[in-house]
């Protein structure tokens, strides 16, 4: 399936829950409102949407949230997607990784992106609560199990913009490190406005040299480290966007940074109807986000799915 700008849309992010076991201040403003069972897509609903997406040429899925490892049945969903021939990755905060890593491997998960902003226990706790040693142990176990591992850190001025400690840990764990520029969303914008720092500024301060751009990641090297930066603000990569997002309440989003959405729920028993709504969502994709013009998503990142 292609969108009106000729981009192939073959990647979907499935947010399987809006609940999370951390409270990162840049991601959500507080506990999420309770949703009833009926409001949340079932594992078989996600599978049906995925099947229709694959019918339109979809190839790759990323399971996210909220925190995907707190959603019951997440491994069954991975198995379903893998049996449909898809490549499946997951983005997790890693708090429960030690408990689930083997099961994820058996389910056929291809790659793991673990969100880790710092290895400093105190700083970690001040960002979103939780015990960083749980995450570190989970990453090491996942590495031992042979997962293709990426560590994603949200780049924040004065908090984790000394990139070397995390680069050292990533190197030891055999993981690719990527810092993501802090993105504004309406609910959390005021809390984060003084924390933004661009990738180029941090790279220059650390004497890192830009080496290459691969997909949406720009790589830099220095002092024996390779550090990736994902730059949605300072260097947009919308031209290569290949994705749709599905929230746990059944909203299909053409873009992370707009409120336009399409409800899949009326079509869950209708394969052709699902295909049509997916085509409409792809058809609604814009050439690029407009964050620099103040256009914002009104939902929190955690409820959309990162
Ligand atoms: N709970 C999982 C996790 O932590 O990886 C998945 C969901 S979380 C919303 C996905 C990713 O979005 C995390 O890497 C998180 O750090 C990132 N994120 C959340 N809010 C963000 C923001 N305002 N700017 C940039 N990245 C953000």
Short mmCIF file of C-alpha atoms and ligand atoms in Angstrom, two decimals:
data_model
loop_
_atom_site.label_atom_id
_atom_site.label_comp_id
_atom_site.label_asym_id
_atom_site.label_seq_id
_atom_site.Cartn_x
_atom_site.Cartn_y
_atom_site.Cartn_z
CA UNK A 1 0.00 0.00 0.00
CA UNK A 2 1.30 3.49 -0.77
CA UNK A 3 0.22 6.86 0.56
CA UNK A 4 -0.57 9.97 -1.55
CA UNK A 5 3.12 10.94 -1.45
CA UNK A 6 4.38 7.66 -2.86
CA UNK A 7 5.63 6.28 0.44
CA UNK A 8 5.21 2.54 0.94
CA UNK A 9 3.25 1.90 4.15
CA UNK A 10 4.27 -1.53 5.40
CA UNK A 11 4.98 -0.97 9.09
CA UNK A 12 2.50 -0.72 11.97
CA UNK A 13 2.92 0.05 15.64
CA UNK A 14 0.43 -1.72 17.87
CA UNK A 15 -0.10 -0.13 21.27
CA UNK A 16 -1.48 -3.01 23.31
CA UNK A 17 -2.19 -1.03 26.49
CA UNK A 18 -2.10 2.56 27.68
CA UNK A 19 -1.06 1.50 31.19
CA UNK A 20 2.55 1.67 32.27
CA UNK A 21 4.58 0.62 35.30
CA UNK A 22 6.68 3.80 35.09
CA UNK A 23 5.67 7.47 35.16
CA UNK A 24 8.18 9.27 32.95
CA UNK A 25 7.42 12.99 33.23
CA UNK A 26 7.92 13.63 29.50
CA UNK A 27 5.50 10.85 28.54
CA UNK A 28 2.46 11.18 30.78
CA UNK A 29 1.04 13.58 33.33
CA UNK A 30 -0.21 10.95 35.81
CA UNK A 31 -2.07 7.65 36.04
CA UNK A 32 -4.11 6.89 32.92
CA UNK A 33 -7.90 6.85 33.20
CA UNK A 34 -9.29 3.36 33.68
CA UNK A 35 -10.64 1.80 30.49
CA UNK A 36 -13.18 -1.01 30.62
CA UNK A 37 -12.55 -4.39 28.95
CA UNK A 38 -14.94 -3.45 26.14
CA UNK A 39 -12.99 -0.29 25.34
CA UNK A 40 -9.70 -2.13 24.81
CA UNK A 41 -8.96 -4.20 21.72
CA UNK A 42 -8.57 -7.90 22.41
CA UNK A 43 -5.51 -9.83 21.25
CA UNK A 44 -7.62 -11.37 18.47
CA UNK A 45 -8.73 -7.86 17.38
CA UNK A 46 -5.11 -6.74 17.01
CA UNK A 47 -4.47 -9.93 15.04
CA UNK A 48 -7.38 -9.23 12.69
CA UNK A 49 -6.19 -5.69 11.94
CA UNK A 50 -2.68 -7.04 11.41
CA UNK A 51 -3.97 -9.68 9.02
CA UNK A 52 -5.73 -7.04 6.93
CA UNK A 53 -2.59 -4.87 6.98
CA UNK A 54 -0.52 -7.84 5.80
CA UNK A 55 -3.14 -8.36 3.07
CA UNK A 56 -2.23 -4.85 1.88
CA UNK A 57 1.51 -5.53 1.90
CA UNK A 58 2.25 -4.92 5.60
CA UNK A 59 5.49 -6.60 6.68
CA UNK A 60 6.57 -5.35 10.04
CA UNK A 61 4.97 -4.69 13.42
CA UNK A 62 6.23 -3.15 16.63
CA UNK A 63 4.40 -3.92 19.85
CA UNK A 64 4.38 -0.98 22.21
CA UNK A 65 2.25 0.77 24.82
CA UNK A 66 1.92 1.99 27.60
CA UNK A 67 4.13 -0.84 28.70
CA UNK A 68 3.53 -3.88 26.47
CA UNK A 69 4.91 -6.40 28.99
CA UNK A 70 2.06 -5.68 31.40
CA UNK A 71 -0.55 -6.64 28.76
CA UNK A 72 -1.78 -10.20 29.26
CA UNK A 73 -1.51 -12.23 26.06
CA UNK A 74 1.24 -10.15 24.47
CA UNK A 75 3.33 -13.26 23.68
CA UNK A 76 0.29 -14.87 22.00
CA UNK A 77 -0.04 -11.76 19.83
CA UNK A 78 3.61 -12.03 18.80
CA UNK A 79 3.09 -15.71 17.91
CA UNK A 80 0.03 -14.80 15.83
CA UNK A 81 1.90 -12.10 13.91
CA UNK A 82 4.93 -14.31 13.33
CA UNK A 83 2.69 -17.12 12.05
CA UNK A 84 1.23 -14.61 9.57
CA UNK A 85 4.77 -14.14 8.21
CA UNK A 86 5.46 -10.74 9.80
CA UNK A 87 8.61 -9.43 11.42
CA UNK A 88 7.83 -8.35 14.98
CA UNK A 89 9.72 -6.05 17.31
CA UNK A 90 8.86 -4.64 20.71
CA UNK A 91 9.55 -1.38 22.53
CA UNK A 92 9.62 -1.86 26.29
CA UNK A 93 10.89 -0.05 29.35
CA UNK A 94 12.56 -3.34 30.29
CA UNK A 95 11.37 -3.39 33.91
CA UNK A 96 9.81 -6.84 33.37
CA UNK A 97 12.27 -8.06 30.77
CA UNK A 98 14.04 -10.50 33.06
CA UNK A 99 10.72 -12.28 33.62
CA UNK A 100 9.64 -12.32 29.97
CA UNK A 101 12.79 -12.45 27.82
CA UNK A 102 12.77 -16.24 27.27
CA UNK A 103 9.05 -16.30 26.51
CA UNK A 104 9.47 -13.44 24.02
CA UNK A 105 12.27 -15.36 22.32
CA UNK A 106 10.12 -18.50 22.06
CA UNK A 107 7.22 -16.46 20.68
CA UNK A 108 9.46 -15.42 17.76
CA UNK A 109 10.13 -11.77 18.62
CA UNK A 110 12.84 -10.44 16.30
CA UNK A 111 14.14 -7.36 18.00
CA UNK A 112 13.88 -5.52 21.27
CA UNK A 113 14.12 -1.77 21.76
CA UNK A 114 14.60 -1.06 25.44
CA UNK A 115 13.98 2.46 26.69
CA UNK A 116 16.69 3.47 29.13
CA UNK A 117 17.49 7.14 29.66
CA UNK A 118 20.34 6.67 32.14
CA UNK A 119 22.21 3.99 34.06
CA UNK A 120 22.31 6.20 37.18
CA UNK A 121 19.79 4.77 39.64
CA UNK A 122 18.92 8.09 41.24
CA UNK A 123 18.48 9.97 37.98
CA UNK A 124 16.46 7.04 36.60
CA UNK A 125 14.11 7.15 39.60
CA UNK A 126 13.69 10.92 39.28
CA UNK A 127 12.56 10.58 35.65
CA UNK A 128 9.88 7.93 35.99
CA UNK A 129 10.38 5.89 39.14
CA UNK A 130 11.50 2.28 39.11
CA UNK A 131 14.73 0.42 39.75
CA UNK A 132 17.29 0.77 36.98
CA UNK A 133 19.07 -2.45 38.02
CA UNK A 134 15.99 -4.45 36.93
CA UNK A 135 16.27 -2.94 33.47
CA UNK A 136 20.02 -3.46 33.27
CA UNK A 137 19.66 -7.13 34.28
CA UNK A 138 16.88 -7.56 31.70
CA UNK A 139 19.03 -6.08 28.94
CA UNK A 140 21.96 -8.34 29.82
CA UNK A 141 19.71 -11.42 29.81
CA UNK A 142 18.15 -10.41 26.47
CA UNK A 143 21.63 -9.93 25.05
CA UNK A 144 22.66 -13.39 26.28
CA UNK A 145 19.56 -14.84 24.60
CA UNK A 146 20.77 -13.41 21.31
CA UNK A 147 18.16 -10.68 20.77
CA UNK A 148 18.97 -7.89 18.37
CA UNK A 149 18.98 -5.06 20.92
CA UNK A 150 18.59 -1.32 20.74
CA UNK A 151 18.65 1.07 23.65
CA UNK A 152 16.53 4.18 23.22
CA UNK A 153 17.14 7.17 25.45
CA UNK A 154 15.17 10.42 25.39
CA UNK A 155 17.76 13.20 25.17
CA UNK A 156 17.26 15.76 27.95
CA UNK A 157 19.30 18.84 28.73
CA UNK A 158 21.07 18.61 32.07
CA UNK A 159 19.68 15.12 32.75
CA UNK A 160 21.35 12.66 30.38
CA UNK A 161 23.07 14.79 27.76
CA UNK A 162 26.45 13.44 28.80
CA UNK A 163 26.11 10.55 26.36
CA UNK A 164 29.20 8.51 27.27
CA UNK A 165 28.01 6.55 30.36
CA UNK A 166 25.07 5.16 28.41
CA UNK A 167 27.28 4.61 25.35
CA UNK A 168 29.66 2.54 27.51
CA UNK A 169 26.81 0.43 28.89
CA UNK A 170 25.33 -0.11 25.40
CA UNK A 171 28.72 -1.17 24.09
CA UNK A 172 29.13 -3.72 26.89
CA UNK A 173 25.64 -5.07 26.31
CA UNK A 174 26.16 -5.34 22.53
CA UNK A 175 23.27 -2.95 21.91
CA UNK A 176 22.90 -0.08 19.45
CA UNK A 177 22.34 3.19 21.32
CA UNK A 178 20.00 5.85 19.98
CA UNK A 179 19.10 9.13 21.65
CA UNK A 180 15.67 10.49 20.67
CA UNK A 181 15.09 14.22 20.66
CA UNK A 182 12.46 15.21 23.19
CA UNK A 183 9.13 15.72 21.40
CA UNK A 184 6.35 18.08 22.51
CA UNK A 185 2.83 16.75 23.09
CA UNK A 186 0.10 19.10 24.37
CA UNK A 187 -0.39 17.49 27.82
CA UNK A 188 3.31 17.34 28.75
CA UNK A 189 4.67 20.30 26.79
CA UNK A 190 5.02 22.74 29.72
CA UNK A 191 6.95 20.17 31.77
CA UNK A 192 9.59 19.60 29.13
CA UNK A 193 10.05 22.90 27.31
CA UNK A 194 13.35 23.73 29.04
CA UNK A 195 14.78 20.21 28.57
CA UNK A 196 15.11 20.11 24.78
CA UNK A 197 18.58 19.92 23.32
CA UNK A 198 19.30 19.03 19.70
CA UNK A 199 21.36 16.07 18.57
CA UNK A 200 23.83 18.30 16.70
CA UNK A 201 24.47 20.44 19.81
CA UNK A 202 25.19 17.39 21.97
CA UNK A 203 27.36 15.78 19.29
CA UNK A 204 29.42 18.95 18.92
CA UNK A 205 29.89 19.31 22.68
CA UNK A 206 31.17 15.72 22.87
CA UNK A 207 33.43 15.98 19.81
CA UNK A 208 31.43 13.33 17.95
CA UNK A 209 31.67 13.19 14.16
CA UNK A 210 28.69 12.44 11.98
CA UNK A 211 29.25 9.22 10.04
CA UNK A 212 26.06 8.12 8.33
CA UNK A 213 22.30 8.25 8.24
CA UNK A 214 20.46 4.92 8.20
CA UNK A 215 16.67 5.17 8.01
CA UNK A 216 15.59 7.61 10.70
CA UNK A 217 18.83 7.38 12.69
CA UNK A 218 21.89 9.59 12.27
CA UNK A 219 25.06 7.97 13.59
CA UNK A 220 28.01 9.76 15.14
CA UNK A 221 31.33 8.39 16.37
CA UNK A 222 33.92 9.49 18.90
CA UNK A 223 36.13 8.16 21.73
CA UNK A 224 35.53 4.61 20.46
CA UNK A 225 31.74 4.86 20.65
CA UNK A 226 29.02 4.83 18.01
CA UNK A 227 25.95 6.81 19.01
CA UNK A 228 22.72 7.15 17.06
CA UNK A 229 20.39 10.13 17.21
CA UNK A 230 16.76 10.17 16.15
CA UNK A 231 15.95 13.74 15.22
CA UNK A 232 12.21 14.33 14.73
CA UNK A 233 12.69 18.06 15.41
CA UNK A 234 16.12 19.13 14.22
CA UNK A 235 16.18 16.95 11.09
CA UNK A 236 12.79 15.55 10.14
CA UNK A 237 12.60 12.09 8.57
CA UNK A 238 8.93 12.15 7.55
CA UNK A 239 9.90 11.68 3.88
CA UNK A 240 10.78 8.09 4.70
CA UNK A 241 7.81 7.44 7.01
CA UNK A 242 6.37 3.98 6.33
CA UNK A 243 4.05 3.56 9.31
CA UNK A 244 0.57 3.62 10.76
CA UNK A 245 -0.23 3.35 14.46
CA UNK A 246 -3.03 1.50 16.18
CA UNK A 247 -3.95 2.48 19.74
CA UNK A 248 -5.30 0.02 22.31
CA UNK A 249 -8.76 1.57 21.90
CA UNK A 250 -8.79 0.90 18.16
CA UNK A 251 -7.79 4.27 16.75
CA UNK A 252 -5.65 4.16 13.62
CA UNK A 253 -3.32 7.15 13.44
CA UNK A 254 -1.68 8.27 10.20
CA UNK A 255 0.87 10.32 12.20
CA UNK A 256 2.11 10.49 15.80
CA UNK A 257 1.83 14.28 15.77
CA UNK A 258 -1.74 14.87 14.66
CA UNK A 259 -5.16 14.13 16.13
CA UNK A 260 -6.56 12.64 12.93
CA UNK A 261 -7.65 9.06 13.55
CA UNK A 262 -9.85 6.29 12.15
CA UNK A 263 -11.79 3.80 14.26
CA UNK A 264 -11.21 0.14 13.37
CA UNK A 265 -13.82 -1.17 15.82
CA UNK A 266 -16.84 -1.21 13.46
CA UNK A 267 -14.85 -3.40 11.03
CA UNK A 268 -13.38 -6.04 13.33
CA UNK A 269 -15.52 -8.79 11.81
CA UNK A 270 -15.13 -7.49 8.27
CA UNK A 271 -11.78 -8.21 6.58
CA UNK A 272 -12.55 -6.05 3.51
CA UNK A 273 -13.85 -3.24 5.75
CA UNK A 274 -10.62 -3.35 7.74
CA UNK A 275 -8.60 -3.09 4.56
CA UNK A 276 -10.64 -0.07 3.48
CA UNK A 277 -10.13 1.76 6.79
CA UNK A 278 -6.39 1.02 6.61
CA UNK A 279 -6.30 2.44 3.08
CA UNK A 280 -8.17 5.56 4.31
CA UNK A 281 -5.69 6.00 7.16
CA UNK A 282 -2.72 5.69 4.77
CA UNK A 283 -4.51 8.12 2.42
CA UNK A 284 -4.72 10.67 5.26
CA UNK A 285 -0.96 10.77 5.83
CA UNK A 286 0.52 14.26 5.43
CA UNK A 287 3.94 14.95 3.88
CA UNK A 288 5.38 15.75 7.32
CA UNK A 289 4.55 16.74 10.87
CA UNK A 290 4.21 20.42 11.72
CA UNK A 291 5.62 20.54 15.23
CA UNK A 292 7.64 23.64 14.37
CA UNK A 293 4.36 25.42 13.56
CA UNK A 294 2.88 24.44 16.91
CA UNK A 295 0.70 21.57 15.65
CA UNK A 296 0.46 19.11 18.53
CA UNK A 297 -1.03 15.77 19.42
CA UNK A 298 -3.56 16.27 22.23
CA UNK A 299 -3.06 12.78 23.63
CA UNK A 300 -0.10 11.81 25.77
CA UNK A 301 2.62 9.72 24.13
CA UNK A 302 1.88 6.85 26.52
CA UNK A 303 -1.73 6.49 25.38
CA UNK A 304 -0.89 6.62 21.68
CA UNK A 305 2.02 4.24 21.85
CA UNK A 306 5.65 5.15 21.21
N1 LIG B 1 6.71 1.63 27.79
C1 LIG B 1 7.48 1.35 26.62
C2 LIG B 1 8.83 1.98 26.69
O1 LIG B 1 9.10 2.72 27.64
O2 LIG B 1 9.63 1.74 25.81
C3 LIG B 1 6.80 1.71 25.29
C4 LIG B 1 6.04 2.98 25.21
S1 LIG B 1 6.96 4.46 25.37
C5 LIG B 1 5.72 5.66 25.07
C6 LIG B 1 7.91 4.42 23.87
C7 LIG B 1 9.04 5.38 23.76
O3 LIG B 1 8.56 6.70 23.67
C8 LIG B 1 10.01 5.34 24.92
O4 LIG B 1 11.31 5.17 24.43
C9 LIG B 1 9.86 6.72 25.51
O5 LIG B 1 11.02 7.15 26.12
C10 LIG B 1 9.50 7.53 24.28
N2 LIG B 1 8.89 8.83 24.61
C11 LIG B 1 7.86 9.07 25.42
N3 LIG B 1 7.59 10.39 25.47
C12 LIG B 1 8.48 10.99 24.64
C13 LIG B 1 8.72 12.34 24.27
N4 LIG B 1 8.00 13.35 24.74
N5 LIG B 1 9.72 12.58 23.39
C14 LIG B 1 10.47 11.59 22.90
N6 LIG B 1 10.28 10.28 23.20
C15 LIG B 1 9.31 10.00 24.08
#
